[in-house]
Short mmCIF file of C-alpha atoms in Angstrom, two decimals:
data_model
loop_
_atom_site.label_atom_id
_atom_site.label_comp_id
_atom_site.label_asym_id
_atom_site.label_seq_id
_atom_site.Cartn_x
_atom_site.Cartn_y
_atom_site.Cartn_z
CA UNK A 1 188.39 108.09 85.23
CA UNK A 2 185.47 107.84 88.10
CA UNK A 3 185.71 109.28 91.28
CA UNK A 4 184.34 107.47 93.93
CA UNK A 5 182.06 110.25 95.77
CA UNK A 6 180.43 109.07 99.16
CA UNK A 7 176.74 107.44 98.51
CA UNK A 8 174.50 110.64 97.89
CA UNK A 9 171.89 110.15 100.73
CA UNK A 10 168.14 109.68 100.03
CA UNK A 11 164.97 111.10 101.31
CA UNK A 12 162.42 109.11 103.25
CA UNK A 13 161.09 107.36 100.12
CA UNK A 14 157.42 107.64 99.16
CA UNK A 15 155.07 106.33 96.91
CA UNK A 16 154.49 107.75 93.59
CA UNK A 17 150.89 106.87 93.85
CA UNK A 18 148.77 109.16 95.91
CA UNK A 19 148.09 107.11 99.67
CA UNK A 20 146.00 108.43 102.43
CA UNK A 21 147.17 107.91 106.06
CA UNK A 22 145.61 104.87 108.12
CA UNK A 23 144.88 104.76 111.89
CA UNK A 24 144.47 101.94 114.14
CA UNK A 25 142.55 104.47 116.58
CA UNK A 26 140.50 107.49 115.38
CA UNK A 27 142.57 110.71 114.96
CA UNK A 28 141.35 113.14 117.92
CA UNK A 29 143.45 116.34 116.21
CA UNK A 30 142.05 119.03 114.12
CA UNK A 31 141.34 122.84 113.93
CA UNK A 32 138.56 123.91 116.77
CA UNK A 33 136.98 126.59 116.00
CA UNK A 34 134.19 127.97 117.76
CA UNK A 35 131.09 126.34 117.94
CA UNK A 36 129.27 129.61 118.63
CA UNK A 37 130.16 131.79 116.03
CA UNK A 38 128.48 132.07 113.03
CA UNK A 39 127.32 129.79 110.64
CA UNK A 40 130.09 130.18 107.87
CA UNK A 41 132.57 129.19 110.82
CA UNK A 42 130.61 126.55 111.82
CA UNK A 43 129.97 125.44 108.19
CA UNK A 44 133.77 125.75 107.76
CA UNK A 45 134.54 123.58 110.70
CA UNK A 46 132.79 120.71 109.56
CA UNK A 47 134.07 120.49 106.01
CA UNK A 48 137.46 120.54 107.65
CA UNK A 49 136.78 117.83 109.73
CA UNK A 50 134.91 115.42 106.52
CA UNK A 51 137.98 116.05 104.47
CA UNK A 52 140.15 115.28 108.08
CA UNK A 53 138.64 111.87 107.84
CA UNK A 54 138.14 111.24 104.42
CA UNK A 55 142.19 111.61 104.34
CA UNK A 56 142.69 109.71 107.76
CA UNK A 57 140.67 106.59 107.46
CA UNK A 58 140.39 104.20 110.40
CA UNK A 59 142.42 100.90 109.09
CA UNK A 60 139.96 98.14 108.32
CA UNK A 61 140.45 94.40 107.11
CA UNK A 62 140.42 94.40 103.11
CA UNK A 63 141.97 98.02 103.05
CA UNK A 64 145.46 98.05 100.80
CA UNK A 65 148.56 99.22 102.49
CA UNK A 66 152.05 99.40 101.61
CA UNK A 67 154.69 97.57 103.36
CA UNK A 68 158.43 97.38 102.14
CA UNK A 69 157.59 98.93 99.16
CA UNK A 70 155.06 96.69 98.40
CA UNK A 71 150.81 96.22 98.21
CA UNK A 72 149.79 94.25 100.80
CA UNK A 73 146.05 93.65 102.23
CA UNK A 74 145.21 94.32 105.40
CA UNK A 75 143.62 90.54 106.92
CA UNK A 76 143.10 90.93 110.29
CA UNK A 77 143.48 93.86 113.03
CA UNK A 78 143.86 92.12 116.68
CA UNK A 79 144.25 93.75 120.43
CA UNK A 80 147.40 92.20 122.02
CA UNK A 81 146.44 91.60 125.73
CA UNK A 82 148.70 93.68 128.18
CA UNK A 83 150.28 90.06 129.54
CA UNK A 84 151.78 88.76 126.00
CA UNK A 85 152.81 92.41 125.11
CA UNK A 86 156.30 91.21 123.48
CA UNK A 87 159.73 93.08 124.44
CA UNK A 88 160.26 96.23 124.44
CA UNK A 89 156.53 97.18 125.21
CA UNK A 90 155.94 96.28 128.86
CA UNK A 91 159.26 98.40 129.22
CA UNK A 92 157.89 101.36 127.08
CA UNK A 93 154.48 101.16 128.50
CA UNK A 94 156.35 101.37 132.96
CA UNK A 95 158.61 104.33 131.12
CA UNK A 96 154.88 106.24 130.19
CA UNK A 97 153.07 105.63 133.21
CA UNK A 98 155.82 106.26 135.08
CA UNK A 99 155.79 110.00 133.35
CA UNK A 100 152.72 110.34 134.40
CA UNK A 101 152.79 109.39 137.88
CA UNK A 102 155.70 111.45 138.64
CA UNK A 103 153.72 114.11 137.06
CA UNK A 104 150.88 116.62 138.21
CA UNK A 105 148.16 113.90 137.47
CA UNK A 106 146.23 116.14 136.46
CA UNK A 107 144.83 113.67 134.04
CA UNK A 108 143.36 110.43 134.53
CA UNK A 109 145.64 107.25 135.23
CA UNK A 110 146.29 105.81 131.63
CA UNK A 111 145.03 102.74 130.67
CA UNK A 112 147.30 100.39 128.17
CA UNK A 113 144.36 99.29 126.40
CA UNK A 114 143.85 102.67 124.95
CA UNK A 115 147.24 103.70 125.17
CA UNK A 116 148.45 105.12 121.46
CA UNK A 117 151.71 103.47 121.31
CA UNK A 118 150.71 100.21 122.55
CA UNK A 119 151.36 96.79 120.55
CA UNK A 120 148.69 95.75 117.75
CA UNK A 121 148.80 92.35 115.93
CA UNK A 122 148.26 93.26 111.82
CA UNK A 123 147.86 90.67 109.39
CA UNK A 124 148.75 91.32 105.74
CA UNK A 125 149.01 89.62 103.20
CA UNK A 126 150.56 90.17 99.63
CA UNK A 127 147.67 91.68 97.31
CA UNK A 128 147.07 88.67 95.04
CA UNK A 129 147.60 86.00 97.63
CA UNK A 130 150.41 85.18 99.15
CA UNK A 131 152.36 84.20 102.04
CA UNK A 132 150.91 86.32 105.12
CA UNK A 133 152.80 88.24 107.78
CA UNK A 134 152.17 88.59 111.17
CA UNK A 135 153.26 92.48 112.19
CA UNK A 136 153.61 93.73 115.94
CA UNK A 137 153.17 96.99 115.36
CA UNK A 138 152.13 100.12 117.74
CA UNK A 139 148.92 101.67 117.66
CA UNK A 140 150.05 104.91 116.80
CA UNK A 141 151.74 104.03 113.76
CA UNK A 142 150.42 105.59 110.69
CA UNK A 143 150.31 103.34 107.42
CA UNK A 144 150.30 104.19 103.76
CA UNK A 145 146.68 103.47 102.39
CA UNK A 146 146.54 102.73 98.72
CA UNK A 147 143.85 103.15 96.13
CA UNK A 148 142.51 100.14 94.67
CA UNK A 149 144.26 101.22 91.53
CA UNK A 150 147.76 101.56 91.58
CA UNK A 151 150.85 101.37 89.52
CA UNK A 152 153.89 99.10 90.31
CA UNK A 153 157.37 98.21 88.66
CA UNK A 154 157.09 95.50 85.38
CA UNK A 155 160.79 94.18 86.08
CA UNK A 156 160.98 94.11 90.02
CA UNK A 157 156.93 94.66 91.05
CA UNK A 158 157.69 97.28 93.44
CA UNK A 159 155.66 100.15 94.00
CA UNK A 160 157.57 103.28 92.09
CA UNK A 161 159.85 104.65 92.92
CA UNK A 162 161.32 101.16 93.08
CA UNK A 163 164.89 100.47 94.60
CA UNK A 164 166.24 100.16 90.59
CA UNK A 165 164.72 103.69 89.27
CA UNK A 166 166.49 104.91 92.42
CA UNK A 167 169.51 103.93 92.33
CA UNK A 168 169.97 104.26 88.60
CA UNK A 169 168.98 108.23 89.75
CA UNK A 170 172.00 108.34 92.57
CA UNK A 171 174.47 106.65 89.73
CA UNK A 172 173.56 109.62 87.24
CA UNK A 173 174.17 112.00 89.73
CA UNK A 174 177.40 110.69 90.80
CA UNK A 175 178.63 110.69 87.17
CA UNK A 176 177.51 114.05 87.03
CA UNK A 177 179.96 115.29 89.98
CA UNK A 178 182.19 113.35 89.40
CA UNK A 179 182.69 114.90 85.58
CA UNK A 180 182.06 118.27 87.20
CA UNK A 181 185.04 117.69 89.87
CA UNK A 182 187.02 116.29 87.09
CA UNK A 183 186.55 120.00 85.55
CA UNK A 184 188.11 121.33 88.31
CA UNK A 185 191.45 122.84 87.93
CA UNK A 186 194.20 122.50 90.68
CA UNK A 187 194.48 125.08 93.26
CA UNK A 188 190.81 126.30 92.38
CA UNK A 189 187.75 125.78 94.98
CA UNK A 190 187.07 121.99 95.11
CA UNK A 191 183.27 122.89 95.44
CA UNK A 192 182.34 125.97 93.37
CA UNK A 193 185.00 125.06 90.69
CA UNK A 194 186.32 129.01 90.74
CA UNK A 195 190.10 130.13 91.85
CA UNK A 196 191.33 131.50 94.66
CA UNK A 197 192.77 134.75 94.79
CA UNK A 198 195.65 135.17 97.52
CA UNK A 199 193.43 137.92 99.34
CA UNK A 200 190.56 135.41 99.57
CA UNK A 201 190.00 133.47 102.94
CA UNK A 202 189.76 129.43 102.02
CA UNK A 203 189.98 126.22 104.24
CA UNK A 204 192.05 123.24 103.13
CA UNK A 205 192.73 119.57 104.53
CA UNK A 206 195.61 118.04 104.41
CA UNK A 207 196.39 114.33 102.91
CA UNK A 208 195.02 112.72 99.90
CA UNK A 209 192.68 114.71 97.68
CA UNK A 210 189.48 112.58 98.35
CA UNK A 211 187.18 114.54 95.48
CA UNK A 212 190.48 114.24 92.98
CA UNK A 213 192.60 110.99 93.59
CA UNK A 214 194.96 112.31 90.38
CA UNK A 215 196.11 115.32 92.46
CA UNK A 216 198.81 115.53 94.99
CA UNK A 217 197.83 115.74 98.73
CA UNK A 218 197.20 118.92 100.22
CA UNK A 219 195.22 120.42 97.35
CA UNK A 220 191.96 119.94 98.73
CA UNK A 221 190.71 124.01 99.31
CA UNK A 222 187.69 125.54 99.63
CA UNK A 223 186.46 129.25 99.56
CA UNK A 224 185.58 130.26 103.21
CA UNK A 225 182.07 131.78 101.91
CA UNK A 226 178.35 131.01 102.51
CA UNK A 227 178.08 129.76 98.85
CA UNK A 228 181.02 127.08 99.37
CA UNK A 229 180.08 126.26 103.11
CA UNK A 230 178.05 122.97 102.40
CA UNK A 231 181.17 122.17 100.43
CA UNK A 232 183.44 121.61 102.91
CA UNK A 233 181.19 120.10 105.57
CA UNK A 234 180.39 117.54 102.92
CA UNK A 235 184.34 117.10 102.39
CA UNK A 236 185.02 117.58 106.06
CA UNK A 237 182.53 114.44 106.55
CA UNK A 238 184.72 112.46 104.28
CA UNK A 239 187.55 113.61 105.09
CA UNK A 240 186.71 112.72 109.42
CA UNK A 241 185.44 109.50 108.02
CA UNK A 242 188.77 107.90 106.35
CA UNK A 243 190.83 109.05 109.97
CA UNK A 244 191.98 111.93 110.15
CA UNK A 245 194.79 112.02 112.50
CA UNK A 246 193.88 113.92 115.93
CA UNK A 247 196.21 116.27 115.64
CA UNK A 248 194.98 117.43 112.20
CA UNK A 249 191.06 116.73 113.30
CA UNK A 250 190.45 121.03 112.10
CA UNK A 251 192.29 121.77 109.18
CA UNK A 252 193.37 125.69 109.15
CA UNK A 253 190.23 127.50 108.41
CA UNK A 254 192.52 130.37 107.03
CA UNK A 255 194.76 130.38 104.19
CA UNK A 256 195.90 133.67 102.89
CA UNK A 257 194.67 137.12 103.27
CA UNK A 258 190.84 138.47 104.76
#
């Protein structure tokens, strides 16, 4: 038997293949250090600031970026002009002057044609030819820059990890808990697996067992201990998520003796 365990939730994916970070507008961060101290500082500040840029290239037409998981070439880079800014921009860009006019002003008036976040036209187009796509995008937005040598999927041509190689990685580890919570014996700890003595503080929720549908209700328990703790937030999450009635919305967070 499989127990259906909520979807185990992903990072923010990224490419296998090393990328370095594209800019519409120059970076203007980095390390100051100062400029009259002594030569190995000064010698030390510029190195920092080659590699700065050699790892935050300006984005050029013909550079390779990755969109949805996939190459695409960068075709054209074009200035939107401040009257066909499309929605929500002209809002964003009243929101940010605003901020600054209700400010100190200590700084000049901004101007939307350098402003970071505002709206840039990119072209791109599939890296062998395809079908372009025409991307309102803010300035500010940093893109993926591939290498001109890269790796991608041979059965769906994504870059890897690809959406398969993923997934088949969440369906192992499901399996895995699932066998482990299937190990589980009743009236033991549904997360560390080990029993509860009756002088040991543990949390339980009442209704169905949602980790193990082939035991009565009620026998969902947890130790009340650091080591357990992401344990029953994880069940806790569930268990909120399939209605808990309100007047059982905090199950009794002690059971038996301190």
């Amino acid at each position: 038997m499989r127990i259906p365990i909520s979807v185990t939730p992903g990072a923010t994916w990224r490419s296998r293949t090393p990328t370095l970070r594209g800019h519409i507008d120059p970076p203007t961060w980095g390390r100051n250090l100062d400029r009259g101290s002594t030569v190995q500082r000064r010698i030390e500040q510029a190195d920092f600031e080659r590699t700065n840029r050699d790892r935050n290239p300006v984005l050029t037409p013909g550079m390779l970026v990755i969109w949805e998981r996939s190459p695409w070439r960068v075709v054209e880079i074009r200035e939107i002009p401040q009257d066909l800014w499309p929605a929500p921009w002209p809002e964003r860009w009243d929101t940010h002057f605003r901020f600054w006019f209700d400010g100190s002003q200590s700084q000049p008036a901004p101007d939307p044609a350098t402003w970071r976040d505002r709206p840039i036209n990119l072209v791109l187009e599939p890296d062998g030819g395809g079908k372009r796509k025409h991307l309102a995008s803010r300035a500010s937005f940093v893109w993926d820059v591939l290498p001109e040598h890269y790796a991608v999927c041979r059965s769906c041509g994504e870059l890897p990890p690809c959406r398969e190689e993923e997934l088949d990685k969440t369906v192992n580890r499901q399996i895995a808990k699932s066998d482990r919570l299937l190990s589980i014996p009743a009236g033991a700890c549904m997360g560390c697996g080990e029993a509860i003595s009756g002088r040991q503080k543990s949390v339980s929720f009442p209704g169905p067992n949602l980790w193990r549908l082939d035991l009565p209700a009620g026998t969902a328990r947890f130790h009340v201990r650091k080591e357990c703790s992401h344990w029953v937030y994880e069940y806790g999450e569930q268990w909120r998520g399939q209605g808990a009635p309100v007047d059982e919305a905090q199950p009794a967070l002690f059971d038996g003796e301190g």
